[in-house]
mmCIF file of C-alpha atoms in Angstrom:
data_model
loop_
_atom_site.group_PDB
_atom_site.id
_atom_site.type_symbol
_atom_site.label_atom_id
_atom_site.label_comp_id
_atom_site.label_asym_id
_atom_site.label_seq_id
_atom_site.Cartn_x
_atom_site.Cartn_y
_atom_site.Cartn_z
ATOM 1 C CA MET N 1 20.455 -51.749 103.454
ATOM 2 C CA ALA N 2 16.819 -50.365 104.658
ATOM 3 C CA ALA N 3 15.427 -48.068 102.317
ATOM 4 C CA ASN N 4 15.075 -45.509 105.215
ATOM 5 C CA GLU N 5 19.195 -45.764 105.448
ATOM 6 C CA LEU N 6 19.711 -45.390 101.535
ATOM 7 C CA ASN N 7 17.424 -42.198 101.624
ATOM 8 C CA LEU N 8 19.563 -40.822 104.647
ATOM 9 C CA LYS N 9 22.495 -40.816 102.809
ATOM 10 C CA LYS N 10 21.123 -39.523 99.301
ATOM 11 C CA ILE N 11 19.889 -36.378 101.315
ATOM 12 C CA VAL N 12 23.077 -35.955 102.669
ATOM 13 C CA ALA N 13 25.179 -36.411 99.929
ATOM 14 C CA GLU N 14 22.705 -33.866 97.664
ATOM 15 C CA LYS N 15 22.718 -31.382 100.162
ATOM 16 C CA ALA N 16 26.340 -31.540 100.284
ATOM 17 C CA VAL N 17 26.676 -30.727 96.638
ATOM 18 C CA ASP N 18 24.156 -27.984 96.289
ATOM 19 C CA ASP N 19 25.497 -26.176 99.510
ATOM 20 C CA HIS N 20 29.009 -26.573 98.438
ATOM 21 C CA VAL N 21 29.737 -26.865 94.815
ATOM 22 C CA LYS N 22 29.697 -24.307 92.304
ATOM 23 C CA ASN N 23 30.059 -23.629 88.770
ATOM 24 C CA GLY N 24 33.532 -23.772 87.492
ATOM 25 C CA MET N 25 34.761 -25.709 90.485
ATOM 26 C CA THR N 26 37.497 -28.566 90.704
ATOM 27 C CA VAL N 27 35.674 -31.202 92.672
ATOM 28 C CA GLY N 28 37.216 -34.106 94.674
ATOM 29 C CA LEU N 29 34.792 -37.382 94.184
ATOM 30 C CA GLY N 30 34.577 -39.493 97.104
ATOM 31 C CA THR N 31 34.311 -43.566 97.292
ATOM 32 C CA GLY N 32 31.918 -45.419 99.111
ATOM 33 C CA SER N 33 28.101 -45.659 99.378
ATOM 34 C CA THR N 34 27.235 -42.373 100.763
ATOM 35 C CA SER N 35 29.682 -40.850 98.343
ATOM 36 C CA GLU N 36 27.866 -42.356 95.180
ATOM 37 C CA TYR N 37 24.874 -40.199 95.725
ATOM 38 C CA ALA N 38 27.070 -36.999 95.726
ATOM 39 C CA ILE N 39 28.551 -38.327 92.575
ATOM 40 C CA ARG N 40 25.132 -38.655 90.486
ATOM 41 C CA ARG N 41 24.480 -34.935 91.887
ATOM 42 C CA VAL N 42 27.325 -33.878 90.160
ATOM 43 C CA GLY N 43 26.348 -35.901 87.057
ATOM 44 C CA GLU N 44 22.835 -34.162 87.137
ATOM 45 C CA LEU N 45 24.747 -30.689 87.137
ATOM 46 C CA VAL N 46 27.561 -31.692 84.241
ATOM 47 C CA SER N 47 24.492 -32.988 82.010
ATOM 48 C CA LYS N 48 22.734 -29.131 82.635
ATOM 49 C CA GLY N 49 26.145 -27.705 81.404
ATOM 50 C CA TRP N 50 28.065 -27.152 84.568
ATOM 51 C CA GLU N 51 31.887 -26.813 84.097
ATOM 52 C CA LEU N 52 33.297 -28.904 86.600
ATOM 53 C CA LYS N 53 36.991 -30.343 86.618
ATOM 54 C CA CYS N 54 36.613 -33.760 88.864
ATOM 55 C CA VAL N 55 39.239 -36.096 90.726
ATOM 56 C CA ALA N 56 38.177 -39.146 91.823
ATOM 57 C CA THR N 57 39.298 -41.206 94.729
ATOM 58 C CA SER N 58 39.487 -44.781 93.271
ATOM 59 C CA GLU N 59 39.056 -46.668 90.145
ATOM 60 C CA ARG N 60 35.120 -47.513 91.338
ATOM 61 C CA THR N 61 34.596 -43.695 91.516
ATOM 62 C CA ALA N 62 35.961 -42.835 88.286
ATOM 63 C CA ASP N 63 34.051 -45.227 86.415
ATOM 64 C CA LEU N 64 30.804 -44.468 88.103
ATOM 65 C CA ALA N 65 31.627 -40.694 87.237
ATOM 66 C CA LYS N 66 32.824 -41.454 83.813
ATOM 67 C CA SER N 67 29.328 -43.654 83.059
ATOM 68 C CA LEU N 68 27.629 -40.508 84.017
ATOM 69 C CA GLY N 69 29.386 -38.168 81.752
ATOM 70 C CA ILE N 70 31.793 -36.438 84.569
ATOM 71 C CA GLU N 71 35.098 -35.697 83.124
ATOM 72 C CA ILE N 72 38.198 -36.974 85.539
ATOM 73 C CA TYR N 73 41.084 -35.506 86.114
ATOM 74 C CA ASP N 74 44.475 -36.802 87.333
ATOM 75 C CA VAL N 75 44.978 -35.063 90.462
ATOM 76 C CA ASP N 76 48.602 -34.242 89.390
ATOM 77 C CA ASP N 77 46.715 -32.215 86.557
ATOM 78 C CA VAL N 78 44.813 -30.221 88.594
ATOM 79 C CA GLY N 79 46.346 -26.758 90.324
ATOM 80 C CA HIS N 80 44.086 -27.660 93.449
ATOM 81 C CA ILE N 81 40.878 -29.168 94.579
ATOM 82 C CA ASP N 82 38.145 -26.534 95.630
ATOM 83 C CA VAL N 83 36.285 -28.974 97.467
ATOM 84 C CA THR N 84 36.096 -32.746 98.175
ATOM 85 C CA ILE N 85 32.544 -34.638 99.416
ATOM 86 C CA ASP N 86 33.838 -37.846 100.712
ATOM 87 C CA GLY N 87 32.309 -40.429 103.495
ATOM 88 C CA ALA N 88 33.394 -41.546 106.770
ATOM 89 C CA ASP N 89 33.291 -44.861 108.763
ATOM 90 C CA GLU N 90 33.263 -43.191 112.049
ATOM 91 C CA VAL N 91 33.638 -39.395 113.010
ATOM 92 C CA ASP N 92 33.950 -38.204 116.578
ATOM 93 C CA PRO N 93 33.379 -34.912 118.541
ATOM 94 C CA GLY N 94 36.279 -33.265 117.691
ATOM 95 C CA LYS N 95 35.964 -34.295 113.811
ATOM 96 C CA GLN N 96 38.259 -36.636 113.590
ATOM 97 C CA LEU N 97 37.589 -39.671 111.222
ATOM 98 C CA ILE N 98 38.315 -43.303 110.453
ATOM 99 C CA LYS N 99 38.145 -43.802 106.800
ATOM 100 C CA GLY N 100 39.291 -46.732 104.641
ATOM 101 C CA LEU N 101 36.349 -49.531 104.877
ATOM 102 C CA GLY N 102 35.858 -48.830 101.169
ATOM 103 C CA GLY N 103 39.567 -49.386 100.784
ATOM 104 C CA ALA N 104 40.335 -46.255 98.869
ATOM 105 C CA LEU N 105 42.068 -44.558 102.063
ATOM 106 C CA LEU N 106 45.401 -44.058 100.384
ATOM 107 C CA ARG N 107 43.576 -41.823 97.290
ATOM 108 C CA GLU N 108 41.214 -40.307 99.978
ATOM 109 C CA LYS N 109 43.986 -38.866 101.848
ATOM 110 C CA ILE N 110 45.813 -37.804 98.823
ATOM 111 C CA VAL N 111 43.126 -35.752 97.546
ATOM 112 C CA ALA N 112 41.906 -34.558 100.644
ATOM 113 C CA ALA N 113 45.196 -33.023 101.344
ATOM 114 C CA ALA N 114 45.058 -31.495 98.093
ATOM 115 C CA SER N 115 41.490 -30.176 98.829
ATOM 116 C CA LEU N 116 40.750 -26.254 100.110
ATOM 117 C CA THR N 117 37.712 -27.616 101.884
ATOM 118 C CA GLU N 118 36.809 -31.189 102.638
ATOM 119 C CA VAL N 119 33.444 -32.115 103.292
ATOM 120 C CA ILE N 120 32.166 -35.335 105.108
ATOM 121 C CA ILE N 121 28.823 -36.764 104.641
ATOM 122 C CA VAL N 122 27.704 -39.390 106.867
ATOM 123 C CA ASP N 123 24.546 -40.664 108.304
ATOM 124 C CA GLU N 124 24.047 -40.417 112.449
ATOM 125 C CA SER N 125 24.969 -43.861 112.900
ATOM 126 C CA LYS N 126 28.554 -42.837 112.027
ATOM 127 C CA ILE N 127 28.939 -40.584 114.962
ATOM 128 C CA VAL N 128 31.046 -41.958 117.832
ATOM 129 C CA ASP N 129 31.899 -40.696 121.165
ATOM 130 C CA LYS N 130 35.725 -42.405 120.542
ATOM 131 C CA LEU N 131 37.178 -43.476 117.232
ATOM 132 C CA GLY N 132 37.656 -47.172 117.110
ATOM 133 C CA VAL N 133 34.969 -48.319 119.383
ATOM 134 C CA ARG N 134 32.348 -49.605 116.418
ATOM 135 C CA THR N 135 34.624 -50.082 113.459
ATOM 136 C CA PRO N 136 38.657 -51.272 112.922
ATOM 137 C CA LEU N 137 41.211 -48.912 111.427
ATOM 138 C CA PRO N 138 42.068 -49.948 108.140
ATOM 139 C CA VAL N 139 45.808 -49.585 107.515
ATOM 140 C CA GLU N 140 47.194 -50.008 103.839
ATOM 141 C CA VAL N 141 50.715 -52.316 104.050
ATOM 142 C CA VAL N 142 52.904 -53.327 100.955
ATOM 143 C CA PRO N 143 52.556 -57.107 100.384
ATOM 144 C CA TYR N 144 56.117 -58.042 100.540
ATOM 145 C CA GLY N 145 56.675 -59.265 104.204
ATOM 146 C CA HIS N 146 52.822 -58.267 105.121
ATOM 147 C CA LYS N 147 52.727 -60.535 107.721
ATOM 148 C CA LYS N 148 55.908 -58.847 109.683
ATOM 149 C CA THR N 149 53.744 -55.799 109.043
ATOM 150 C CA ALA N 150 50.968 -57.324 111.136
ATOM 151 C CA TYR N 151 53.030 -58.522 113.616
ATOM 152 C CA ALA N 152 54.157 -54.963 114.519
ATOM 153 C CA LEU N 153 50.465 -53.507 114.056
ATOM 154 C CA GLU N 154 49.503 -55.702 116.675
ATOM 155 C CA ARG N 155 52.135 -54.610 119.197
ATOM 156 C CA GLN N 156 49.956 -51.335 119.096
ATOM 157 C CA GLY N 157 47.406 -53.286 120.890
ATOM 158 C CA CYS N 158 45.110 -54.642 118.239
ATOM 159 C CA LYS N 159 43.935 -57.548 116.512
ATOM 160 C CA ALA N 160 44.916 -57.062 112.966
ATOM 161 C CA THR N 161 43.282 -59.199 110.234
ATOM 162 C CA LEU N 162 43.982 -59.115 106.427
ATOM 163 C CA ARG N 163 41.481 -58.184 104.326
ATOM 164 C CA VAL N 164 40.555 -60.716 101.590
ATOM 165 C CA SER N 165 38.426 -60.656 98.721
ATOM 166 C CA GLY N 166 37.180 -64.291 98.418
ATOM 167 C CA GLU N 167 40.017 -66.737 98.818
ATOM 168 C CA ARG N 168 42.469 -63.872 97.964
ATOM 169 C CA PRO N 169 43.961 -60.409 99.725
ATOM 170 C CA PHE N 170 42.180 -57.824 98.607
ATOM 171 C CA VAL N 171 44.349 -55.667 96.716
ATOM 172 C CA THR N 172 44.045 -51.882 96.496
ATOM 173 C CA ASP N 173 44.157 -49.726 93.572
ATOM 174 C CA ALA N 174 47.653 -49.129 94.299
ATOM 175 C CA GLY N 175 48.391 -52.764 94.380
ATOM 176 C CA ASN N 176 48.688 -52.710 98.384
ATOM 177 C CA TYR N 177 47.010 -55.289 101.035
ATOM 178 C CA ILE N 178 45.049 -53.605 103.869
ATOM 179 C CA TYR N 179 44.839 -54.688 107.658
ATOM 180 C CA ASP N 180 41.670 -54.008 109.738
ATOM 181 C CA CYS N 181 43.465 -53.404 112.966
ATOM 182 C CA LYS N 182 40.406 -53.923 115.661
ATOM 183 C CA PHE N 183 41.104 -51.631 118.842
ATOM 184 C CA GLU N 184 38.941 -51.444 121.923
ATOM 185 C CA SER N 185 38.990 -48.147 121.518
ATOM 186 C CA ILE N 186 41.552 -45.163 120.088
ATOM 187 C CA ASP N 187 42.215 -43.030 123.265
ATOM 188 C CA SER N 188 44.752 -41.259 121.342
ATOM 189 C CA PRO N 189 44.644 -41.246 117.550
ATOM 190 C CA PHE N 190 47.720 -38.569 117.130
ATOM 191 C CA PHE N 191 49.594 -40.758 119.182
ATOM 192 C CA LEU N 192 48.699 -43.668 117.383
ATOM 193 C CA GLU N 193 49.006 -42.570 113.891
ATOM 194 C CA SER N 194 52.807 -41.539 114.492
ATOM 195 C CA ARG N 195 53.227 -45.146 115.958
ATOM 196 C CA ILE N 196 51.651 -46.809 112.969
ATOM 197 C CA ASP N 197 53.219 -44.518 109.943
ATOM 198 C CA VAL N 198 56.676 -45.402 111.228
ATOM 199 C CA ILE N 199 56.169 -49.362 110.823
ATOM 200 C CA PRO N 200 58.226 -50.665 107.797
ATOM 201 C CA GLY N 201 55.575 -51.920 105.116
ATOM 202 C CA VAL N 202 52.902 -49.335 106.171
ATOM 203 C CA VAL N 203 51.583 -47.468 103.296
ATOM 204 C CA GLU N 204 48.750 -45.128 104.983
ATOM 205 C CA ASN N 205 46.295 -45.462 107.666
ATOM 206 C CA GLY N 206 42.973 -44.889 107.587
ATOM 207 C CA LEU N 207 42.923 -42.212 110.564
ATOM 208 C CA PHE N 208 42.013 -38.809 108.878
ATOM 209 C CA LEU N 209 43.229 -36.084 111.309
ATOM 210 C CA ASN N 210 42.214 -32.358 111.498
ATOM 211 C CA THR N 211 41.120 -33.502 107.630
ATOM 212 C CA ALA N 212 37.502 -32.501 107.871
ATOM 213 C CA ASP N 213 36.319 -29.092 107.405
ATOM 214 C CA VAL N 214 32.641 -29.411 107.494
ATOM 215 C CA VAL N 215 30.834 -32.753 108.653
ATOM 216 C CA LEU N 216 27.307 -32.924 107.402
ATOM 217 C CA ILE N 217 25.211 -35.559 109.330
ATOM 218 C CA SER N 218 21.687 -36.924 108.168
ATOM 219 C CA HIS N 219 18.965 -38.062 110.735
ATOM 220 C CA PRO N 220 15.855 -40.340 110.736
ATOM 221 C CA ASP N 221 13.355 -37.423 110.391
ATOM 222 C CA GLY N 222 15.081 -36.086 107.255
ATOM 223 C CA SER N 223 16.880 -33.079 108.801
ATOM 224 C CA VAL N 224 20.749 -32.689 108.365
ATOM 225 C CA THR N 225 22.623 -31.185 110.842
ATOM 226 C CA LYS N 226 26.418 -29.656 110.649
ATOM 227 C CA MET N 227 29.664 -30.257 112.592
ATOM 228 C CA GLU N 228 32.133 -27.258 112.108
#
């Protein structure tokens, strides 16, 4: 990953924390390379004495947060989440998202649903005219009968590829598999979501629709713009 790309991730992540996190808040911590910079910024605030309750969207995020001195709470042990800062794999002009290439889409969606404000942080390469053009749609499925589930997914017009780690299927924090579903494009995301969600064996899909309240976008010149 180019140094400039890393810098763009850092710029937008730190701005999100600085603009949206206040002392005393309950904060959702996202998963992925851009979210990692936000977690590190939250760690800096905690080290200065800020009192923040934090909820992690993955075990990987929880491990990083704890290493920075951030106390992690179970999502069921907090009344609500004031703000969650997370990344995305694609963002369309209506702030609809594809997430889940990092493998944490189930927990990310649960945490997002419990959040008063969902702030999405991306660099401009993640902005697309239409979802599904660049990246596949991750779909989390139970291991039992997963090939039958994949067949049903492909009947929606995609090529479904089982995600692997080495020679074995990639396993999520919840013990499930992920199929990466490549469409030519997703013309009707709300309709597609409804079709996928009724397939037996599907746990969750990576379409995050009407989820983002604010999208912050970093650009090569170092500026950050807001999509609201």
